[in-house]
Structures are given as C-alpha cells and as structure tokens.
Amino acid sequence: MTAPYVIAMCRFAPVRAFAADGTFLPEALADNVARHCALVERAAGDHGARLVAFPEFALTGHAMLSNDQWVAGSLTFPGPEVERIAQAARRAGAYVVIQAAERHAAFPGRYFLSAAILTPDGGVGLVHRKNYAFSLRTSPIDVHDAFVAAFGPDAFLPVLDTPLGGLGLTIGAEPHWPEAIRSLAMKGAELVINPIAASPQIDYLGRPGAAVVRQARAFENMVYFAMTNVDGGEGAPLPQIYDYKGAVVGEGAGDFTLATVDMAGLRAWRATPAANFLAQIQPIHDTALEAAPWPRNILPDAPAADAARIIGVEAAVWRGMRAFR
C-alpha cells in the first residue's frame, strides 16, 4: 500500500532566456537550471516532498518569438540541462516535473512544448508533448504519422506507473479539454500535474469558467490535480492542488504550495459503490466525438508560418461538424 506523501508545487519567477531581439541567452537558462536544482533539494529537505513540480516556461521564461528563435532556445530530453536537474532529483530522492520547449532529432526545424517527469534514479521517466491550446508550436497531431513512428501510439497522453501512483502531465490550458484529462485517468493516472504560465489571470481570454476547470477535472476523474504557475506578480494565480473529490488541499509555504497525497484513500474512494465515474462510462459517445475530428498531419513538412493557418483549420472543422451545419 502506498503511504501518504508530500508534493510541492513551485511558484517560480524565471530569468528570461531571450534578449529583446529574440536572441537566446544560454547564461539565463543556466541560472534557471541552477535555481531548479536548489528548489528541488529544498522541497525535499525542508518539507519531505516526494514530487516537486515547476511551472510552464520556468526554464526560459515566455516570449513572443519566431519558430526558429524557439528552436534555438529549446532543450532535449535527455540533454545537459535536463541531466543537471535529474541529478538533483536523484540527490533528493524525488520525482521532478519540468517544462520547456523541446527540439528532437526526428523533427528538425520544429519545437514541441513538452513536460517531463524526472525520476529519483536520475532518469527521464516520461515526456508529454502539448496537444491542445492555440500556439504556433508543433503539436503531435500536426505530424501524427511521424510522431507515432518516432515515439509510438501511447506517447500522445502517456502515464507513468510509479510507487507514488500513476502520474500524468497536462500543460497550460489543456485541462480546458475534458477529453485530455479523462484519457489520462482511463490510462491509469491518479495524480495529474499541470504546469502553467498564467499572468495576470488564469485565462488569457478572461473566461470565468477557467477558474473552476481544474477542480472539475479532479472531481470528475477522481484524481489528485496539482497546478503550478509562474510568479507573475500581483494578481497571478497561485499554485493549487485538489484531491480526488475536488476539495482544495494545497497550502502555501513560501516558494511552495504543499499537499499530502493519500493514494490509498483515492483507491478506496474509487471502490466505493456508486462513486466511480470512470467505471460508469457508457459506450455511447464515440459517434459524437467522431463528428468533429481535428485532422491529422496538417503540417507534415514545416511548422505553421502564422496563426492564420491554425485558425483556418479550426474554422473548417467547425463548419464540418454535423450538429452545427
């Protein structure tokens, strides 16, 4: 049986790793890496954290850049920067979640927005490449066939089986799509970690419902859901942790938001009669989901040159939905 354990969500203010003209600044990345390492060891040493997570763009900061500029500032998983943080994870005996733009030899000239789980043995246990939410990075479905050839079909929404339970990742606004978190839960996720970079508000379009999305995902999937955000100054949403019933369980402690995860309690709740939403899912939804398929392989040869390409695809999909013709 998994004993209760502490998780720590880091509220992190990165040094921006790009100059005003978009030039990559390796020394800023190195500074952010060093601070990641120090915080991992503090979270484990001061609070006994078994899992430590950092926000979206915590290694480089966010900037409005071209594809080529992002590629220049991208990391590899594994790679030298990741290895340094992985060794901190090993020293701390903790799992560590990091997020960065990622380049990969199988996709030259492109970058993914990726998050990784580093393991207590100093390895890379899982890499999740961001699927949802609007941006000009390459999404796995944009290069679907090549992505499957490189990583296998299970790489779209991977789950890592660990002594802490099933761990899954979701980046930024991906929880706005309930299918993403439901898929993780159906594949065995019990704790979902969500690095975001939201400032000054949780949703860049200012939609009120965005404030309750993560709590709802925890409740409907009976998972622990842990979000960590950049330190964006006054008004920026604080990291938050919800339990498998949707209750707020995170507590602030300086640079960290902490919670105790009771995995045995989660599993017992899922076994409670009439409480398990996952066990009650009926096979009546496939047709509705197939009515609006986002196309595969829309960018097989090169990333999108501008936003108009992606907006055009969205409009075409919407026009093709049977229920809204």
mmCIF file with all atom_site columns, N, CA and C in Angstrom, residues 157-195:
data_model
loop_
_atom_site.group_PDB
_atom_site.id
_atom_site.type_symbol
_atom_site.label_atom_id
_atom_site.label_alt_id
_atom_site.label_comp_id
_atom_site.label_asym_id
_atom_site.label_entity_id
_atom_site.label_seq_id
_atom_site.pdbx_PDB_ins_code
_atom_site.Cartn_x
_atom_site.Cartn_y
_atom_site.Cartn_z
_atom_site.occupancy
_atom_site.B_iso_or_equiv
_atom_site.pdbx_formal_charge
_atom_site.auth_seq_id
_atom_site.auth_comp_id
_atom_site.auth_asym_id
_atom_site.auth_atom_id
_atom_site.pdbx_PDB_model_num
ATOM 1   N N  . LEU A 1 157 ? -0.716  10.684 -24.798 1.00 0.00 ? 157 LEU A N  1
ATOM 2   C CA . LEU A 1 157 ? -1.142  11.013 -23.430 1.00 0.00 ? 157 LEU A CA 1
ATOM 3   C C  . LEU A 1 157 ? -0.542  9.959  -22.503 1.00 0.00 ? 157 LEU A C  1
ATOM 4   N N  . PRO A 1 158 ? 0.757   10.035 -22.258 1.00 0.00 ? 158 PRO A N  1
ATOM 5   C CA . PRO A 1 158 ? 1.426   8.970  -21.501 1.00 0.00 ? 158 PRO A CA 1
ATOM 6   C C  . PRO A 1 158 ? 1.148   9.059  -20.006 1.00 0.00 ? 158 PRO A C  1
ATOM 7   N N  . VAL A 1 159 ? 1.203   7.919  -19.354 1.00 0.00 ? 159 VAL A N  1
ATOM 8   C CA . VAL A 1 159 ? 1.068   7.810  -17.901 1.00 0.00 ? 159 VAL A CA 1
ATOM 9   C C  . VAL A 1 159 ? 2.237   6.980  -17.387 1.00 0.00 ? 159 VAL A C  1
ATOM 10  N N  . LEU A 1 160 ? 2.847   7.442  -16.299 1.00 0.00 ? 160 LEU A N  1
ATOM 11  C CA . LEU A 1 160 ? 3.995   6.761  -15.704 1.00 0.00 ? 160 LEU A CA 1
ATOM 12  C C  . LEU A 1 160 ? 3.554   6.043  -14.435 1.00 0.00 ? 160 LEU A C  1
ATOM 13  N N  . ASP A 1 161 ? 3.741   4.734  -14.418 1.00 0.00 ? 161 ASP A N  1
ATOM 14  C CA . ASP A 1 161 ? 3.420   3.940  -13.231 1.00 0.00 ? 161 ASP A CA 1
ATOM 15  C C  . ASP A 1 161 ? 4.591   4.009  -12.267 1.00 0.00 ? 161 ASP A C  1
ATOM 16  N N  . THR A 1 162 ? 4.359   4.500  -11.049 1.00 0.00 ? 162 THR A N  1
ATOM 17  C CA . THR A 1 162 ? 5.425   4.703  -10.071 1.00 0.00 ? 162 THR A CA 1
ATOM 18  C C  . THR A 1 162 ? 4.962   4.226  -8.696  1.00 0.00 ? 162 THR A C  1
ATOM 19  N N  . PRO A 1 163 ? 5.882   4.129  -7.729  1.00 0.00 ? 163 PRO A N  1
ATOM 20  C CA . PRO A 1 163 ? 5.466   3.815  -6.356  1.00 0.00 ? 163 PRO A CA 1
ATOM 21  C C  . PRO A 1 163 ? 4.539   4.866  -5.749  1.00 0.00 ? 163 PRO A C  1
ATOM 22  N N  . LEU A 1 164 ? 4.515   6.077  -6.332  1.00 0.00 ? 164 LEU A N  1
ATOM 23  C CA . LEU A 1 164 ? 3.612   7.127  -5.853  1.00 0.00 ? 164 LEU A CA 1
ATOM 24  C C  . LEU A 1 164 ? 2.218   7.005  -6.449  1.00 0.00 ? 164 LEU A C  1
ATOM 25  N N  . GLY A 1 165 ? 2.049   6.134  -7.437  1.00 0.00 ? 165 GLY A N  1
ATOM 26  C CA . GLY A 1 165 ? 0.796   6.013  -8.164  1.00 0.00 ? 165 GLY A CA 1
ATOM 27  C C  . GLY A 1 165 ? 1.014   6.323  -9.631  1.00 0.00 ? 165 GLY A C  1
ATOM 28  N N  . GLY A 1 166 ? -0.067  6.310  -10.399 1.00 0.00 ? 166 GLY A N  1
ATOM 29  C CA . GLY A 1 166 ? 0.010   6.653  -11.811 1.00 0.00 ? 166 GLY A CA 1
ATOM 30  C C  . GLY A 1 166 ? 0.113   8.160  -11.982 1.00 0.00 ? 166 GLY A C  1
ATOM 31  N N  . LEU A 1 167 ? 1.177   8.623  -12.659 1.00 0.00 ? 167 LEU A N  1
ATOM 32  C CA . LEU A 1 167 ? 1.430   10.054 -12.831 1.00 0.00 ? 167 LEU A CA 1
ATOM 33  C C  . LEU A 1 167 ? 1.198   10.455 -14.284 1.00 0.00 ? 167 LEU A C  1
ATOM 34  N N  . GLY A 1 168 ? 0.449   11.536 -14.482 1.00 0.00 ? 168 GLY A N  1
ATOM 35  C CA . GLY A 1 168 ? 0.222   12.078 -15.813 1.00 0.00 ? 168 GLY A CA 1
ATOM 36  C C  . GLY A 1 168 ? 0.478   13.571 -15.825 1.00 0.00 ? 168 GLY A C  1
ATOM 37  N N  . LEU A 1 169 ? 0.731   14.109 -17.014 1.00 0.00 ? 169 LEU A N  1
ATOM 38  C CA . LEU A 1 169 ? 1.028   15.531 -17.179 1.00 0.00 ? 169 LEU A CA 1
ATOM 39  C C  . LEU A 1 169 ? 0.055   16.166 -18.161 1.00 0.00 ? 169 LEU A C  1
ATOM 40  N N  . THR A 1 170 ? -0.238  17.429 -17.932 1.00 0.00 ? 170 THR A N  1
ATOM 41  C CA . THR A 1 170 ? -1.008  18.231 -18.865 1.00 0.00 ? 170 THR A CA 1
ATOM 42  C C  . THR A 1 170 ? -0.482  19.655 -18.767 1.00 0.00 ? 170 THR A C  1
ATOM 43  N N  . ILE A 1 171 ? -0.317  20.332 -19.893 1.00 0.00 ? 171 ILE A N  1
ATOM 44  C CA . ILE A 1 171 ? 0.408   21.601 -19.938 1.00 0.00 ? 171 ILE A CA 1
ATOM 45  C C  . ILE A 1 171 ? -0.546  22.759 -20.221 1.00 0.00 ? 171 ILE A C  1
ATOM 46  N N  . GLY A 1 172 ? -0.355  23.853 -19.490 1.00 0.00 ? 172 GLY A N  1
ATOM 47  C CA . GLY A 1 172 ? -1.085  25.077 -19.779 1.00 0.00 ? 172 GLY A CA 1
ATOM 48  C C  . GLY A 1 172 ? -2.590  24.884 -19.717 1.00 0.00 ? 172 GLY A C  1
ATOM 49  N N  . ALA A 1 173 ? -3.272  25.268 -20.795 1.00 0.00 ? 173 ALA A N  1
ATOM 50  C CA . ALA A 1 173 ? -4.734  25.240 -20.836 1.00 0.00 ? 173 ALA A CA 1
ATOM 51  C C  . ALA A 1 173 ? -5.301  23.914 -21.314 1.00 0.00 ? 173 ALA A C  1
ATOM 52  N N  . GLU A 1 174 ? -4.497  22.890 -21.447 1.00 0.00 ? 174 GLU A N  1
ATOM 53  C CA . GLU A 1 174 ? -5.025  21.597 -21.908 1.00 0.00 ? 174 GLU A CA 1
ATOM 54  C C  . GLU A 1 174 ? -6.199  21.083 -21.074 1.00 0.00 ? 174 GLU A C  1
ATOM 55  N N  . PRO A 1 175 ? -6.264  21.350 -19.758 1.00 0.00 ? 175 PRO A N  1
ATOM 56  C CA . PRO A 1 175 ? -7.430  20.873 -18.998 1.00 0.00 ? 175 PRO A CA 1
ATOM 57  C C  . PRO A 1 175 ? -8.760  21.473 -19.440 1.00 0.00 ? 175 PRO A C  1
ATOM 58  N N  . HIS A 1 176 ? -8.733  22.537 -20.265 1.00 0.00 ? 176 HIS A N  1
ATOM 59  C CA . HIS A 1 176 ? -9.979  23.078 -20.803 1.00 0.00 ? 176 HIS A CA 1
ATOM 60  C C  . HIS A 1 176 ? -10.674 22.055 -21.701 1.00 0.00 ? 176 HIS A C  1
ATOM 61  N N  . TRP A 1 177 ? -9.940  21.073 -22.192 1.00 0.00 ? 177 TRP A N  1
ATOM 62  C CA . TRP A 1 177 ? -10.497 19.989 -22.990 1.00 0.00 ? 177 TRP A CA 1
ATOM 63  C C  . TRP A 1 177 ? -10.663 18.775 -22.072 1.00 0.00 ? 177 TRP A C  1
ATOM 64  N N  . PRO A 1 178 ? -11.870 18.470 -21.630 1.00 0.00 ? 178 PRO A N  1
ATOM 65  C CA . PRO A 1 178 ? -12.038 17.385 -20.652 1.00 0.00 ? 178 PRO A CA 1
ATOM 66  C C  . PRO A 1 178 ? -11.560 16.040 -21.157 1.00 0.00 ? 178 PRO A C  1
ATOM 67  N N  . GLU A 1 179 ? -11.573 15.849 -22.487 1.00 0.00 ? 179 GLU A N  1
ATOM 68  C CA . GLU A 1 179 ? -11.135 14.569 -23.037 1.00 0.00 ? 179 GLU A CA 1
ATOM 69  C C  . GLU A 1 179 ? -9.684  14.262 -22.683 1.00 0.00 ? 179 GLU A C  1
ATOM 70  N N  . ALA A 1 180 ? -8.849  15.299 -22.573 1.00 0.00 ? 180 ALA A N  1
ATOM 71  C CA . ALA A 1 180 ? -7.431  15.075 -22.298 1.00 0.00 ? 180 ALA A CA 1
ATOM 72  C C  . ALA A 1 180 ? -7.230  14.454 -20.921 1.00 0.00 ? 180 ALA A C  1
ATOM 73  N N  . ILE A 1 181 ? -7.874  15.013 -19.904 1.00 0.00 ? 181 ILE A N  1
ATOM 74  C CA . ILE A 1 181 ? -7.691  14.502 -18.552 1.00 0.00 ? 181 ILE A CA 1
ATOM 75  C C  . ILE A 1 181 ? -8.439  13.187 -18.371 1.00 0.00 ? 181 ILE A C  1
ATOM 76  N N  . ARG A 1 182 ? -9.586  13.049 -18.997 1.00 0.00 ? 182 ARG A N  1
ATOM 77  C CA . ARG A 1 182 ? -10.306 11.777 -18.934 1.00 0.00 ? 182 ARG A CA 1
ATOM 78  C C  . ARG A 1 182 ? -9.457  10.659 -19.546 1.00 0.00 ? 182 ARG A C  1
ATOM 79  N N  . SER A 1 183 ? -8.785  10.945 -20.640 1.00 0.00 ? 183 SER A N  1
ATOM 80  C CA . SER A 1 183 ? -7.926  9.931  -21.261 1.00 0.00 ? 183 SER A CA 1
ATOM 81  C C  . SER A 1 183 ? -6.798  9.520  -20.326 1.00 0.00 ? 183 SER A C  1
ATOM 82  N N  . LEU A 1 184 ? -6.193  10.495 -19.643 1.00 0.00 ? 184 LEU A N  1
ATOM 83  C CA . LEU A 1 184 ? -5.141  10.161 -18.679 1.00 0.00 ? 184 LEU A CA 1
ATOM 84  C C  . LEU A 1 184 ? -5.687  9.255  -17.576 1.00 0.00 ? 184 LEU A C  1
ATOM 85  N N  . ALA A 1 185 ? -6.856  9.601  -17.054 1.00 0.00 ? 185 ALA A N  1
ATOM 86  C CA . ALA A 1 185 ? -7.448  8.796  -15.986 1.00 0.00 ? 185 ALA A CA 1
ATOM 87  C C  . ALA A 1 185 ? -7.758  7.385  -16.468 1.00 0.00 ? 185 ALA A C  1
ATOM 88  N N  . MET A 1 186 ? -8.260  7.263  -17.686 1.00 0.00 ? 186 MET A N  1
ATOM 89  C CA . MET A 1 186 ? -8.590  5.945  -18.217 1.00 0.00 ? 186 MET A CA 1
ATOM 90  C C  . MET A 1 186 ? -7.341  5.107  -18.471 1.00 0.00 ? 186 MET A C  1
ATOM 91  N N  . LYS A 1 187 ? -6.197  5.777  -18.602 1.00 0.00 ? 187 LYS A N  1
ATOM 92  C CA . LYS A 1 187 ? -4.930  5.066  -18.808 1.00 0.00 ? 187 LYS A CA 1
ATOM 93  C C  . LYS A 1 187 ? -4.183  4.827  -17.496 1.00 0.00 ? 187 LYS A C  1
ATOM 94  N N  . GLY A 1 188 ? -4.797  5.193  -16.374 1.00 0.00 ? 188 GLY A N  1
ATOM 95  C CA . GLY A 1 188 ? -4.210  4.863  -15.085 1.00 0.00 ? 188 GLY A CA 1
ATOM 96  C C  . GLY A 1 188 ? -3.690  6.022  -14.272 1.00 0.00 ? 188 GLY A C  1
ATOM 97  N N  . ALA A 1 189 ? -3.868  7.263  -14.735 1.00 0.00 ? 189 ALA A N  1
ATOM 98  C CA . ALA A 1 189 ? -3.381  8.406  -13.959 1.00 0.00 ? 189 ALA A CA 1
ATOM 99  C C  . ALA A 1 189 ? -4.193  8.565  -12.673 1.00 0.00 ? 189 ALA A C  1
ATOM 100 N N  . GLU A 1 190 ? -3.483  8.785  -11.575 1.00 0.00 ? 190 GLU A N  1
ATOM 101 C CA . GLU A 1 190 ? -4.109  9.057  -10.280 1.00 0.00 ? 190 GLU A CA 1
ATOM 102 C C  . GLU A 1 190 ? -3.713  10.433 -9.743  1.00 0.00 ? 190 GLU A C  1
ATOM 103 N N  . LEU A 1 191 ? -2.597  10.945 -10.217 1.00 0.00 ? 191 LEU A N  1
ATOM 104 C CA . LEU A 1 191 ? -2.130  12.295 -9.903  1.00 0.00 ? 191 LEU A CA 1
ATOM 105 C C  . LEU A 1 191 ? -1.751  12.961 -11.214 1.00 0.00 ? 191 LEU A C  1
ATOM 106 N N  . VAL A 1 192 ? -2.417  14.065 -11.535 1.00 0.00 ? 192 VAL A N  1
ATOM 107 C CA . VAL A 1 192 ? -2.151  14.814 -12.766 1.00 0.00 ? 192 VAL A CA 1
ATOM 108 C C  . VAL A 1 192 ? -1.502  16.132 -12.387 1.00 0.00 ? 192 VAL A C  1
ATOM 109 N N  . ILE A 1 193 ? -0.356  16.423 -12.995 1.00 0.00 ? 193 ILE A N  1
ATOM 110 C CA . ILE A 1 193 ? 0.385   17.649 -12.704 1.00 0.00 ? 193 ILE A CA 1
ATOM 111 C C  . ILE A 1 193 ? 0.278   18.574 -13.907 1.00 0.00 ? 193 ILE A C  1
ATOM 112 N N  . ASN A 1 194 ? -0.016  19.852 -13.647 1.00 0.00 ? 194 ASN A N  1
ATOM 113 C CA . ASN A 1 194 ? -0.332  20.819 -14.694 1.00 0.00 ? 194 ASN A CA 1
ATOM 114 C C  . ASN A 1 194 ? 0.537   22.070 -14.565 1.00 0.00 ? 194 ASN A C  1
ATOM 115 N N  . PRO A 1 195 ? 1.697   22.113 -15.232 1.00 0.00 ? 195 PRO A N  1
ATOM 116 C CA . PRO A 1 195 ? 2.481   23.351 -15.264 1.00 0.00 ? 195 PRO A CA 1
ATOM 117 C C  . PRO A 1 195 ? 1.791   24.385 -16.155 1.00 0.00 ? 195 PRO A C  1
#
